[in-house]
Tab-separated table of C-alpha atoms in Angstrom:
chain	number	residue	atom	x	y	z
W	1	UNK	CA	-30.609	17.436	3.027
W	2	UNK	CA	-32.727	15.156	0.490
W	3	UNK	CA	-31.672	11.937	0.108
W	4	UNK	CA	-30.874	10.991	-3.723
W	5	UNK	CA	-29.859	7.852	-5.364
W	6	UNK	CA	-27.243	5.925	-7.470
W	7	UNK	CA	-26.779	2.085	-8.931
W	8	UNK	CA	-23.543	2.020	-7.339
W	9	UNK	CA	-21.865	3.616	-4.545
W	10	UNK	CA	-18.283	3.621	-4.322
W	11	UNK	CA	-16.937	4.886	-1.128
W	12	UNK	CA	-13.144	6.117	-1.067
W	13	UNK	CA	-11.932	7.629	-4.274
W	14	UNK	CA	-8.318	5.902	-3.982
W	15	UNK	CA	-5.719	3.492	-5.710
W	16	UNK	CA	-9.113	1.007	-5.925
W	17	UNK	CA	-11.650	3.513	-6.358
W	18	UNK	CA	-10.499	5.463	-9.356
W	19	UNK	CA	-10.355	1.842	-11.034
W	20	UNK	CA	-13.727	0.940	-9.976
W	21	UNK	CA	-15.619	3.735	-10.809
W	22	UNK	CA	-13.774	4.025	-14.553
W	23	UNK	CA	-15.114	0.283	-14.709
W	24	UNK	CA	-18.179	0.085	-13.334
W	25	UNK	CA	-19.262	3.419	-15.190
W	26	UNK	CA	-18.576	2.057	-18.410
W	27	UNK	CA	-22.071	0.887	-18.267
W	28	UNK	CA	-24.275	3.428	-19.546
W	29	UNK	CA	-27.036	2.162	-18.017
W	30	UNK	CA	-25.120	2.318	-14.626
W	31	UNK	CA	-25.326	5.692	-12.255
W	32	UNK	CA	-21.758	5.701	-10.488
W	33	UNK	CA	-21.041	8.047	-7.468
W	34	UNK	CA	-17.768	8.045	-6.349
W	35	UNK	CA	-17.203	9.795	-3.026
W	36	UNK	CA	-13.648	11.087	-1.451
W	37	UNK	CA	-12.993	12.180	2.235
W	38	UNK	CA	-10.510	14.140	0.930
W	39	UNK	CA	-10.253	17.405	-1.711
W	40	UNK	CA	-9.036	16.987	-5.544
W	41	UNK	CA	-5.552	16.028	-6.580
W	42	UNK	CA	-6.114	19.142	-9.488
W	43	UNK	CA	-3.448	21.865	-9.442
W	44	UNK	CA	-1.282	20.369	-6.317
W	45	UNK	CA	2.174	20.445	-7.824
W	46	UNK	CA	3.535	17.887	-5.346
W	47	UNK	CA	1.382	15.170	-6.295
W	48	UNK	CA	2.575	15.764	-10.090
W	49	UNK	CA	6.130	15.973	-9.363
W	50	UNK	CA	7.856	12.561	-8.466
W	51	UNK	CA	10.363	14.053	-7.108
W	52	UNK	CA	8.312	16.002	-4.000
W	53	UNK	CA	6.536	13.347	-2.581
W	54	UNK	CA	8.286	13.362	0.345
W	55	UNK	CA	6.532	16.588	1.093
W	56	UNK	CA	3.033	15.216	1.149
W	57	UNK	CA	3.968	12.869	4.054
W	58	UNK	CA	1.858	14.715	7.069
W	59	UNK	CA	0.611	17.387	4.758
W	60	UNK	CA	-3.325	17.712	4.489
W	61	UNK	CA	-3.176	15.309	1.686
W	62	UNK	CA	-2.227	12.693	4.727
W	63	UNK	CA	-4.901	11.270	6.945
W	64	UNK	CA	-2.094	11.314	9.796
W	65	UNK	CA	-2.421	8.142	11.170
W	66	UNK	CA	-0.496	6.720	13.797
W	67	UNK	CA	0.780	3.035	14.943
W	68	UNK	CA	0.199	2.651	18.534
W	69	UNK	CA	3.532	2.596	20.408
W	70	UNK	CA	4.700	-1.199	21.820
W	71	UNK	CA	7.678	-2.106	23.843
W	72	UNK	CA	9.122	-3.944	20.711
W	73	UNK	CA	9.666	-0.504	18.849
W	74	UNK	CA	10.952	0.360	21.768
W	75	UNK	CA	7.412	2.338	22.632
W	76	UNK	CA	7.323	4.772	20.096
W	77	UNK	CA	4.289	6.047	17.489
W	78	UNK	CA	5.180	5.455	14.260
W	79	UNK	CA	3.133	7.240	11.634
W	80	UNK	CA	1.702	5.421	8.814
W	81	UNK	CA	0.534	7.947	5.773
W	82	UNK	CA	-2.538	7.301	4.229
W	83	UNK	CA	-3.550	9.313	1.324
W	84	UNK	CA	-6.591	12.037	1.629
W	85	UNK	CA	-7.087	13.212	-1.943
W	86	UNK	CA	-8.769	11.951	-5.254
W	87	UNK	CA	-6.289	9.371	-5.994
W	88	UNK	CA	-5.768	7.959	-2.181
W	89	UNK	CA	-2.452	6.732	-1.255
W	90	UNK	CA	-1.915	6.741	-5.110
W	91	UNK	CA	-1.569	10.486	-5.095
W	92	UNK	CA	1.170	10.829	-2.628
W	93	UNK	CA	2.897	6.910	-2.392
W	94	UNK	CA	6.355	6.724	-3.527
W	95	UNK	CA	5.155	5.414	-7.010
W	96	UNK	CA	7.152	1.783	-6.741
W	97	UNK	CA	4.846	-0.608	-9.113
W	98	UNK	CA	5.669	-4.081	-7.882
W	99	UNK	CA	2.983	-7.383	-8.165
W	100	UNK	CA	5.560	-9.734	-5.809
W	101	UNK	CA	6.433	-13.301	-6.214
W	102	UNK	CA	3.509	-15.606	-8.348
W	103	UNK	CA	3.709	-18.037	-5.121
W	104	UNK	CA	2.146	-14.887	-3.442
W	105	UNK	CA	-0.994	-15.414	-4.858
W	106	UNK	CA	-1.196	-19.199	-5.097
W	107	UNK	CA	-0.700	-18.257	-1.041
W	108	UNK	CA	-4.027	-16.400	-1.019
W	109	UNK	CA	-5.842	-19.420	-2.700
W	110	UNK	CA	-4.330	-21.783	-0.275
W	111	UNK	CA	-5.622	-19.368	2.554
W	112	UNK	CA	-9.391	-19.765	1.482
W	113	UNK	CA	-9.767	-17.224	-1.135
W	114	UNK	CA	-10.450	-19.282	-4.147
W	115	UNK	CA	-10.017	-18.276	-7.205
W	116	UNK	CA	-7.203	-15.642	-6.515
W	117	UNK	CA	-4.525	-17.720	-7.537
W	118	UNK	CA	-1.592	-16.459	-9.843
W	119	UNK	CA	-3.039	-17.655	-13.049
W	120	UNK	CA	-6.180	-16.037	-12.319
W	121	UNK	CA	-4.833	-12.260	-11.284
W	122	UNK	CA	-2.105	-12.493	-13.587
W	123	UNK	CA	-4.808	-10.924	-16.331
W	124	UNK	CA	-5.707	-8.323	-14.107
W	125	UNK	CA	-2.317	-7.041	-13.785
W	126	UNK	CA	-1.706	-6.933	-17.791
W	127	UNK	CA	-4.866	-5.251	-18.266
W	128	UNK	CA	-3.896	-2.135	-15.773
W	129	UNK	CA	-0.360	-1.461	-16.903
W	130	UNK	CA	1.247	0.395	-20.195
W	131	UNK	CA	4.841	-1.028	-19.435
W	132	UNK	CA	7.389	0.649	-21.153
W	133	UNK	CA	9.026	-2.694	-22.703
W	134	UNK	CA	5.826	-3.551	-24.375
W	135	UNK	CA	2.961	-7.095	-23.595
W	136	UNK	CA	4.815	-10.215	-23.338
W	137	UNK	CA	3.606	-13.467	-21.542
W	138	UNK	CA	3.911	-11.306	-17.965
W	139	UNK	CA	3.694	-7.674	-18.834
W	140	UNK	CA	0.535	-5.689	-20.194
W	141	UNK	CA	0.784	-2.706	-22.787
W	142	UNK	CA	-2.017	-0.022	-23.627
W	143	UNK	CA	-3.313	0.052	-20.081
W	144	UNK	CA	-4.620	2.891	-17.845
W	145	UNK	CA	-0.889	2.935	-15.573
W	146	UNK	CA	1.761	3.794	-17.297
W	147	UNK	CA	4.797	2.046	-16.097
W	148	UNK	CA	8.568	3.135	-16.324
W	149	UNK	CA	11.801	2.580	-15.456
W	150	UNK	CA	14.847	5.396	-14.953
W	151	UNK	CA	15.917	7.003	-17.940
W	152	UNK	CA	19.460	8.098	-16.129
W	153	UNK	CA	19.422	6.172	-12.912
W	154	UNK	CA	21.326	7.865	-10.091
W	155	UNK	CA	24.653	6.342	-9.560
W	156	UNK	CA	23.548	4.860	-6.217
W	157	UNK	CA	20.866	3.042	-7.762
W	158	UNK	CA	23.478	1.360	-10.211
W	159	UNK	CA	26.367	0.818	-7.084
W	160	UNK	CA	22.953	-1.622	-5.713
W	161	UNK	CA	22.844	-3.464	-8.984
W	162	UNK	CA	26.738	-3.628	-9.628
W	163	UNK	CA	27.550	-5.182	-5.986
W	164	UNK	CA	24.715	-7.465	-5.847
W	165	UNK	CA	26.045	-10.222	-7.402
W	166	UNK	CA	29.303	-9.663	-5.361
W	167	UNK	CA	26.846	-11.210	-2.386
W	168	UNK	CA	25.205	-13.817	-4.756
W	169	UNK	CA	22.514	-11.684	-5.457
W	170	UNK	CA	21.479	-11.791	-9.249
W	171	UNK	CA	20.313	-8.543	-11.260
W	172	UNK	CA	17.001	-9.409	-12.837
W	173	UNK	CA	15.344	-7.353	-16.008
W	174	UNK	CA	12.027	-7.668	-14.597
W	175	UNK	CA	11.007	-7.657	-11.212
W	176	UNK	CA	7.430	-8.003	-12.373
W	177	UNK	CA	8.141	-11.146	-14.581
W	178	UNK	CA	8.567	-14.994	-13.489
W	179	UNK	CA	10.185	-14.048	-10.265
W	180	UNK	CA	11.085	-10.677	-8.222
W	181	UNK	CA	14.418	-12.322	-6.412
W	182	UNK	CA	17.301	-10.035	-7.243
W	183	UNK	CA	18.247	-6.521	-7.618
W	184	UNK	CA	16.813	-4.406	-10.335
W	185	UNK	CA	15.635	-0.947	-11.246
W	186	UNK	CA	12.839	0.464	-9.944
W	187	UNK	CA	9.311	0.210	-11.941
W	188	UNK	CA	7.348	3.383	-11.068
W	189	UNK	CA	3.598	4.243	-12.312
W	190	UNK	CA	5.203	7.511	-13.709
W	191	UNK	CA	6.519	8.805	-16.848
W	192	UNK	CA	9.137	11.319	-18.093
W	193	UNK	CA	8.380	14.525	-19.252
W	194	UNK	CA	10.200	16.051	-22.422
W	195	UNK	CA	12.284	18.156	-19.766
W	196	UNK	CA	13.343	15.099	-18.375
W	197	UNK	CA	11.478	15.322	-15.165
W	198	UNK	CA	9.302	11.893	-13.513
W	199	UNK	CA	6.029	12.714	-13.060
W	200	UNK	CA	3.464	10.966	-10.740
W	201	UNK	CA	0.937	8.291	-12.947
W	202	UNK	CA	-1.783	8.097	-10.279
W	203	UNK	CA	-4.976	6.070	-10.492
W	204	UNK	CA	-7.212	9.581	-11.319
W	205	UNK	CA	-4.397	10.261	-14.019
W	206	UNK	CA	-5.146	6.603	-15.494
W	207	UNK	CA	-8.490	5.451	-14.984
W	208	UNK	CA	-10.930	8.668	-13.525
W	209	UNK	CA	-9.268	11.715	-15.769
W	210	UNK	CA	-10.134	9.755	-18.946
W	211	UNK	CA	-13.747	9.008	-17.980
W	212	UNK	CA	-14.685	12.526	-16.070
W	213	UNK	CA	-16.838	13.345	-19.213
W	214	UNK	CA	-19.579	10.086	-18.540
W	215	UNK	CA	-22.847	11.808	-17.605
W	216	UNK	CA	-23.585	8.603	-15.726
W	217	UNK	CA	-20.369	9.214	-13.362
W	218	UNK	CA	-20.556	11.458	-10.607
W	219	UNK	CA	-17.261	12.133	-8.654
W	220	UNK	CA	-17.848	14.272	-5.056
W	221	UNK	CA	-14.612	15.415	-2.951
W	222	UNK	CA	-14.771	16.306	0.726
W	223	UNK	CA	-17.526	14.293	1.546
W	224	UNK	CA	-16.477	11.929	5.112
W	225	UNK	CA	-18.392	8.493	5.184
W	226	UNK	CA	-20.392	8.163	8.433
W	227	UNK	CA	-21.871	5.200	8.590
W	228	UNK	CA	-23.605	1.896	6.260
W	229	UNK	CA	-27.040	2.104	5.758
W	230	UNK	CA	-28.760	-1.383	6.626
W	231	UNK	CA	-31.678	-2.929	6.392
W	232	UNK	CA	-33.333	-6.306	6.346
W	233	UNK	CA	-29.711	-7.810	5.818
W	234	UNK	CA	-28.939	-5.470	2.918
W	235	UNK	CA	-27.114	-2.667	2.527
W	236	UNK	CA	-29.066	0.247	0.778
W	237	UNK	CA	-27.391	3.419	0.966
W	238	UNK	CA	-24.280	5.413	2.843
W	239	UNK	CA	-24.812	8.466	5.168
W	240	UNK	CA	-21.891	11.130	4.325
W	241	UNK	CA	-21.062	14.828	4.579
W	242	UNK	CA	-21.896	17.352	1.841
W	243	UNK	CA	-21.067	20.838	2.647
W	244	UNK	CA	-20.930	20.297	6.607
W	245	UNK	CA	-24.376	18.357	6.405
W	246	UNK	CA	-25.432	14.646	6.725
W	247	UNK	CA	-26.677	13.491	3.749
W	248	UNK	CA	-28.304	9.606	2.741
W	249	UNK	CA	-27.188	8.476	-0.879
W	250	UNK	CA	-29.125	5.358	-1.730
W	251	UNK	CA	-27.471	2.089	-4.143
W	252	UNK	CA	-29.995	0.502	-6.117
W	253	UNK	CA	-27.443	-1.758	-6.865
W	254	UNK	CA	-25.117	-1.799	-4.123
W	255	UNK	CA	-21.917	0.378	-2.345
W	256	UNK	CA	-18.905	-0.856	-3.044
W	257	UNK	CA	-16.204	0.127	-0.176
W	258	UNK	CA	-12.763	1.110	-0.996
W	259	UNK	CA	-11.558	3.356	1.624
W	260	UNK	CA	-8.385	0.871	2.368
W	261	UNK	CA	-7.216	-0.953	5.106
W	262	UNK	CA	-8.040	1.240	7.883
W	263	UNK	CA	-10.807	2.782	6.778
W	264	UNK	CA	-12.948	0.135	5.062
W	265	UNK	CA	-13.104	-1.822	8.181
W	266	UNK	CA	-13.672	1.361	10.526
W	267	UNK	CA	-16.640	2.451	8.450
W	268	UNK	CA	-17.901	-1.127	8.929
W	269	UNK	CA	-17.151	-1.366	12.785
W	270	UNK	CA	-19.048	2.515	13.090
W	271	UNK	CA	-21.756	1.019	11.048
W	272	UNK	CA	-22.180	-1.757	13.292
W	273	UNK	CA	-20.701	-4.822	11.846
W	274	UNK	CA	-17.886	-6.361	13.482
W	275	UNK	CA	-17.257	-8.004	16.663
W	276	UNK	CA	-20.545	-8.027	18.868
W	277	UNK	CA	-18.540	-7.767	22.634
W	278	UNK	CA	-16.365	-4.943	20.731
W	279	UNK	CA	-18.841	-3.005	19.060
W	280	UNK	CA	-21.069	-2.984	22.009
W	281	UNK	CA	-18.170	-1.922	24.413
W	282	UNK	CA	-18.111	1.721	22.159
W	283	UNK	CA	-22.246	1.630	22.625
W	284	UNK	CA	-22.301	0.589	19.043
W	285	UNK	CA	-25.577	-1.017	17.996
W	286	UNK	CA	-24.686	-4.608	16.663
W	287	UNK	CA	-26.246	-4.820	13.204
W	288	UNK	CA	-24.699	-7.970	12.058
W	289	UNK	CA	-22.094	-10.020	13.571
W	290	UNK	CA	-18.776	-9.861	11.681
W	291	UNK	CA	-15.902	-10.865	14.463
W	292	UNK	CA	-13.068	-10.467	11.627
W	293	UNK	CA	-13.861	-6.726	10.679
W	294	UNK	CA	-10.860	-5.024	11.762
W	295	UNK	CA	-8.149	-8.320	12.276
W	296	UNK	CA	-5.290	-9.484	10.148
W	297	UNK	CA	-3.612	-6.639	9.679
W	298	UNK	CA	-0.840	-6.724	7.774
W	299	UNK	CA	2.219	-4.394	7.168
W	300	UNK	CA	5.715	-4.553	6.053
W	301	UNK	CA	8.210	-3.360	8.301
W	302	UNK	CA	11.538	-1.385	6.998
W	303	UNK	CA	14.678	0.171	9.209
W	304	UNK	CA	15.280	3.073	8.708
W	305	UNK	CA	18.479	5.043	10.272
W	306	UNK	CA	20.664	3.040	7.809
W	307	UNK	CA	22.228	6.181	6.241
W	308	UNK	CA	25.620	5.840	4.877
W	309	UNK	CA	28.425	8.685	4.362
W	310	UNK	CA	30.181	9.360	0.621
W	311	UNK	CA	33.229	10.856	-0.173
W	312	UNK	CA	31.868	11.580	-3.841
W	313	UNK	CA	29.410	14.273	-3.934
W	314	UNK	CA	26.106	12.381	-5.350
W	315	UNK	CA	24.528	15.213	-7.213
W	316	UNK	CA	20.898	16.166	-7.323
W	317	UNK	CA	18.361	13.952	-6.667
W	318	UNK	CA	16.846	11.916	-9.512
W	319	UNK	CA	13.328	10.291	-10.596
W	320	UNK	CA	11.469	9.499	-7.060
W	321	UNK	CA	14.475	9.613	-4.605
W	322	UNK	CA	15.274	6.016	-5.111
W	323	UNK	CA	15.810	3.792	-8.459
W	324	UNK	CA	16.534	0.256	-7.599
W	325	UNK	CA	15.898	-2.552	-4.743
W	326	UNK	CA	17.178	-5.822	-3.814
W	327	UNK	CA	15.476	-8.887	-2.857
W	328	UNK	CA	16.940	-11.960	-0.871
W	329	UNK	CA	16.751	-14.491	0.522
W	330	UNK	CA	17.026	-15.040	4.937
W	331	UNK	CA	18.201	-18.383	6.242
W	332	UNK	CA	14.598	-18.959	7.480
W	333	UNK	CA	13.045	-18.479	4.043
W	334	UNK	CA	11.224	-21.561	2.700
W	335	UNK	CA	10.218	-20.229	-1.113
W	336	UNK	CA	10.974	-17.341	-2.115
W	337	UNK	CA	12.749	-14.421	-1.132
W	338	UNK	CA	11.638	-12.608	2.051
W	339	UNK	CA	14.314	-9.998	2.455
W	340	UNK	CA	14.245	-6.468	1.056
W	341	UNK	CA	16.297	-3.103	0.576
W	342	UNK	CA	15.667	0.195	-1.439
W	343	UNK	CA	18.175	2.966	-1.861
W	344	UNK	CA	17.546	6.457	-1.225
W	345	UNK	CA	19.364	9.421	-2.366
W	346	UNK	CA	19.526	11.378	0.528
W	347	UNK	CA	19.550	10.606	4.426
W	348	UNK	CA	16.530	8.587	6.124
W	349	UNK	CA	16.738	9.555	9.223
W	350	UNK	CA	15.095	7.236	12.309
W	351	UNK	CA	13.693	9.090	15.464
W	352	UNK	CA	15.020	7.380	17.874
W	353	UNK	CA	18.432	6.744	16.458
W	354	UNK	CA	21.036	9.831	16.544
W	355	UNK	CA	23.159	10.477	13.593
W	356	UNK	CA	25.892	13.230	12.224
W	357	UNK	CA	23.585	13.639	8.524
W	358	UNK	CA	25.925	16.446	6.982
W	359	UNK	CA	27.620	16.188	4.241
W	360	UNK	CA	26.820	13.797	1.218
W	361	UNK	CA	24.777	10.852	2.979
W	362	UNK	CA	22.902	8.387	1.425
W	363	UNK	CA	21.097	5.613	3.263
W	364	UNK	CA	19.938	2.073	2.134
W	365	UNK	CA	17.269	0.915	4.039
W	366	UNK	CA	16.338	-2.797	4.753
W	367	UNK	CA	12.551	-4.824	5.395
W	368	UNK	CA	11.464	-8.146	5.224
W	369	UNK	CA	8.310	-9.240	3.002
W	370	UNK	CA	7.434	-12.172	4.432
W	371	UNK	CA	6.790	-10.491	8.419
W	372	UNK	CA	4.325	-12.928	10.195
W	373	UNK	CA	3.355	-10.361	12.702
W	374	UNK	CA	-0.565	-9.369	12.903
W	375	UNK	CA	-2.838	-6.714	14.424
W	376	UNK	CA	-5.585	-5.196	14.091
W	377	UNK	CA	-8.001	-1.868	13.716
W	378	UNK	CA	-10.676	-0.717	16.080
W	379	UNK	CA	-12.494	2.518	16.365
W	380	UNK	CA	-12.510	4.066	19.238
W	381	UNK	CA	-15.789	5.359	18.742
W	382	UNK	CA	-18.488	6.075	16.701
W	383	UNK	CA	-17.281	9.540	15.575
W	384	UNK	CA	-16.276	9.729	11.775
W	385	UNK	CA	-13.441	12.781	12.951
W	386	UNK	CA	-11.847	10.212	15.567
W	387	UNK	CA	-8.553	8.410	14.419
W	388	UNK	CA	-8.974	4.873	15.018
W	389	UNK	CA	-6.305	2.962	16.723
W	390	UNK	CA	-3.949	1.322	14.403
W	391	UNK	CA	-1.721	-1.573	15.949
W	392	UNK	CA	0.394	-3.474	13.274
W	393	UNK	CA	2.212	-5.529	16.277
W	394	UNK	CA	5.382	-4.750	14.289
W	395	UNK	CA	8.302	-7.295	15.597
W	396	UNK	CA	5.580	-9.153	17.879
W	397	UNK	CA	6.788	-12.403	16.222
W	398	UNK	CA	10.441	-13.494	17.101
W	399	UNK	CA	10.613	-14.351	13.369
W	400	UNK	CA	10.295	-11.201	12.344
W	401	UNK	CA	13.378	-9.602	14.165
W	402	UNK	CA	15.240	-12.417	13.392
W	403	UNK	CA	14.921	-11.670	9.581
W	404	UNK	CA	15.481	-8.360	9.998
W	405	UNK	CA	18.838	-8.935	11.643
W	406	UNK	CA	19.540	-10.482	8.655
W	407	UNK	CA	18.606	-7.977	6.578
W	408	UNK	CA	20.188	-5.256	8.598
W	409	UNK	CA	23.559	-7.892	8.110
W	410	UNK	CA	22.952	-8.375	4.034
W	411	UNK	CA	22.972	-4.079	3.677
W	412	UNK	CA	26.305	-3.572	5.346
W	413	UNK	CA	27.670	-6.665	3.150
W	414	UNK	CA	26.350	-4.608	0.185
W	415	UNK	CA	27.706	-1.485	0.705
W	416	UNK	CA	31.002	-3.208	1.313
W	417	UNK	CA	30.880	-4.597	-2.021
W	418	UNK	CA	33.715	-2.535	-5.065
W	419	UNK	CA	30.878	-0.177	-6.204
W	420	UNK	CA	29.982	1.605	-2.947
W	421	UNK	CA	33.507	1.272	-2.170
W	422	UNK	CA	34.112	3.099	-5.061
W	423	UNK	CA	31.983	5.886	-3.367
W	424	UNK	CA	34.059	5.960	-0.065
W	425	UNK	CA	30.325	4.340	1.414
W	426	UNK	CA	30.742	4.765	5.179
W	427	UNK	CA	28.031	3.253	7.287
W	428	UNK	CA	26.738	5.702	9.862
W	429	UNK	CA	25.741	2.756	12.658
W	430	UNK	CA	27.147	2.363	15.973
W	431	UNK	CA	27.165	-1.542	16.134
W	432	UNK	CA	29.734	-4.268	15.119
W	433	UNK	CA	27.611	-6.949	12.550
W	434	UNK	CA	28.625	-9.978	14.826
W	435	UNK	CA	26.682	-7.335	17.840
W	436	UNK	CA	23.394	-9.306	17.287
W	437	UNK	CA	21.774	-7.290	20.987
W	438	UNK	CA	23.408	-4.106	19.195
W	439	UNK	CA	21.691	-4.947	15.786
W	440	UNK	CA	18.442	-5.471	18.107
W	441	UNK	CA	18.292	-2.267	19.866
W	442	UNK	CA	19.310	-0.092	16.490
W	443	UNK	CA	16.114	-2.075	14.897
W	444	UNK	CA	13.717	-1.707	17.826
W	445	UNK	CA	14.553	1.999	17.656
W	446	UNK	CA	14.446	2.294	13.423
W	447	UNK	CA	11.955	-0.111	12.915
W	448	UNK	CA	9.038	1.730	10.507
W	449	UNK	CA	6.226	0.829	7.716
W	450	UNK	CA	6.505	0.532	4.023
W	451	UNK	CA	3.086	1.886	4.036
W	452	UNK	CA	1.461	-1.416	3.032
W	453	UNK	CA	-1.311	-1.898	5.031
W	454	UNK	CA	-3.886	-4.427	4.264
W	455	UNK	CA	-5.891	-7.830	5.533
W	456	UNK	CA	-8.227	-5.794	7.964
W	457	UNK	CA	-11.545	-7.710	5.838
W	458	UNK	CA	-9.969	-10.688	4.322
W	459	UNK	CA	-11.194	-12.937	1.659
W	460	UNK	CA	-12.149	-16.149	2.699
W	461	UNK	CA	-14.815	-18.886	4.176
W	462	UNK	CA	-13.973	-19.392	8.058
W	463	UNK	CA	-15.170	-17.397	10.779
W	464	UNK	CA	-13.191	-14.690	10.645
W	465	UNK	CA	-13.330	-14.347	7.197
W	466	UNK	CA	-15.377	-10.732	6.056
W	467	UNK	CA	-15.662	-11.015	2.274
W	468	UNK	CA	-16.657	-14.138	0.341
W	469	UNK	CA	-13.858	-14.583	-2.139
W	470	UNK	CA	-16.379	-15.449	-5.093
W	471	UNK	CA	-17.633	-12.062	-5.482
W	472	UNK	CA	-16.399	-9.865	-2.090
W	473	UNK	CA	-19.383	-9.394	-1.078
W	474	UNK	CA	-19.827	-9.072	2.736
W	475	UNK	CA	-20.443	-12.387	4.508
W	476	UNK	CA	-23.888	-12.015	5.387
W	477	UNK	CA	-25.183	-8.815	3.465
W	478	UNK	CA	-26.312	-7.998	0.363
W	479	UNK	CA	-25.529	-5.021	-1.520
W	480	UNK	CA	-22.732	-4.085	0.093
W	481	UNK	CA	-18.613	-5.236	-1.353
W	482	UNK	CA	-15.210	-4.710	-0.222
W	483	UNK	CA	-12.588	-4.274	-3.405
W	484	UNK	CA	-9.734	-2.913	-1.434
W	485	UNK	CA	-6.238	-4.135	0.354
W	486	UNK	CA	-8.998	-4.899	3.402
W	487	UNK	CA	-9.603	-8.136	1.638
W	488	UNK	CA	-5.507	-9.503	0.799
W	489	UNK	CA	-5.430	-12.460	3.275
W	490	UNK	CA	-1.888	-12.778	3.388
W	491	UNK	CA	0.688	-10.015	2.418
W	492	UNK	CA	2.692	-10.132	-1.123
W	493	UNK	CA	6.407	-10.126	-1.139
W	494	UNK	CA	6.069	-6.400	-2.676
W	495	UNK	CA	4.361	-2.898	-2.418
W	496	UNK	CA	0.753	-3.149	-2.739
W	497	UNK	CA	-0.316	-0.506	-5.115
W	498	UNK	CA	-0.153	-2.658	-7.862
W	499	UNK	CA	-2.266	-5.832	-6.085
W	500	UNK	CA	-5.003	-3.236	-4.860
W	501	UNK	CA	-5.353	-2.108	-8.546
W	502	UNK	CA	-5.507	-5.723	-9.711
W	503	UNK	CA	-8.104	-6.643	-6.885
W	504	UNK	CA	-10.052	-3.465	-8.125
W	505	UNK	CA	-9.897	-4.814	-11.443
W	506	UNK	CA	-11.274	-7.996	-10.888
W	507	UNK	CA	-13.929	-6.871	-8.268
W	508	UNK	CA	-15.297	-4.512	-11.035
W	509	UNK	CA	-15.925	-7.589	-13.491
W	510	UNK	CA	-17.453	-9.946	-9.898
W	511	UNK	CA	-19.451	-7.039	-9.089
W	512	UNK	CA	-21.398	-6.127	-12.668
W	513	UNK	CA	-21.923	-9.802	-13.125
W	514	UNK	CA	-23.518	-10.252	-9.449
W	515	UNK	CA	-26.260	-7.325	-10.034
């Protein structure tokens, strides 16, 4: 097929890619192509209906990736859902909108990501939002992403807010304000419709749909990126599939990678960008020595299986099936909260844990927001149709396990507070809180993912940094940028959707200024 060309080619039509397509095509003189491997999101009711998001996991709209098993997680493979559809994971996730603590972003700058402090990130966060409460010093209004809380929270969500103060955890009105420490109603990138149901507000809905009419913007679905075209130290285009055929699309200004923390490093590696020894082991020609590609993989671990029987009927599911969350500090916390828990309006089974889940059952899942274990992403071959090896190394570091033990204990303490006693809450676990070995065994069999993949092409200036923080350009290559969760150097204490959108907002401005 004949080669074609654009000023910008954005590879990956997910949370970041839709933002970039909007912002870069705002210049009518710049032609922009957005390439997405998956299908369109249009006409898929499960995507729009907030209550049906779980049905998308493992579906045709999910890449179907799995974490590699290790003894630390009882030899289990753990599914890591990633959106394979326009909008990416913003089209299949739980629609939770959190930024983390301001200290998270100052830690980015301290790690070498100069210019990415809280002070510089806040304007991007505010620009992306249309917060139901209106604009203030922390929140934005009128932005592309509609953000709301539940208009009728589920009783379990309300019990968390009422019970948290009994265990010394405050209630915070806005977890996206000055601090995220405490219990709070969930912030959703969703809106309540006239019939009272909640519907998803993905980046397609917020950023892409309003600008589809632009003549300089082209969106191409069902197109898999095969490799980058590198010539003379510059990325000049992308080889990708269209209708089953390989097509080369050239980029006059450059290529922006927005495939996410798994597929961005995989595409770089398949293109000969990465650690030389690793690439040669797969017979991939080394075109650019960059050993940090695919390293520093991070995700937040949670613990499934913390199911609770209720003697009070729970009623129908509301909103996204959740509704509130809580952040608090372990005994190991140095600054800010490191533990997290969220409610689930139905059971949350764990494959390695057997429980009787008949009757009215809900879950309160604990997790760790300041995990220190690090993993990697590595392609298995040069084929774009073979899933890469993804290894988060959950629980590899003892500090992570110690904190999760405390997180499990904190959830059991919460379930003993008056609001949960009023529900007749009975935890369906077979261990005593003081039996550390039993709790550790439960965690190893129940550890799961928050879906917060990040870090595999991190910002910085050291030898293992992949992108330059000043512009997000891949170090040593012209015409190639990364603008997704891959660039995050240290995982924030939050869901990663809002930070990724803010990164893409800033990236678009930096890239436009660089050409």
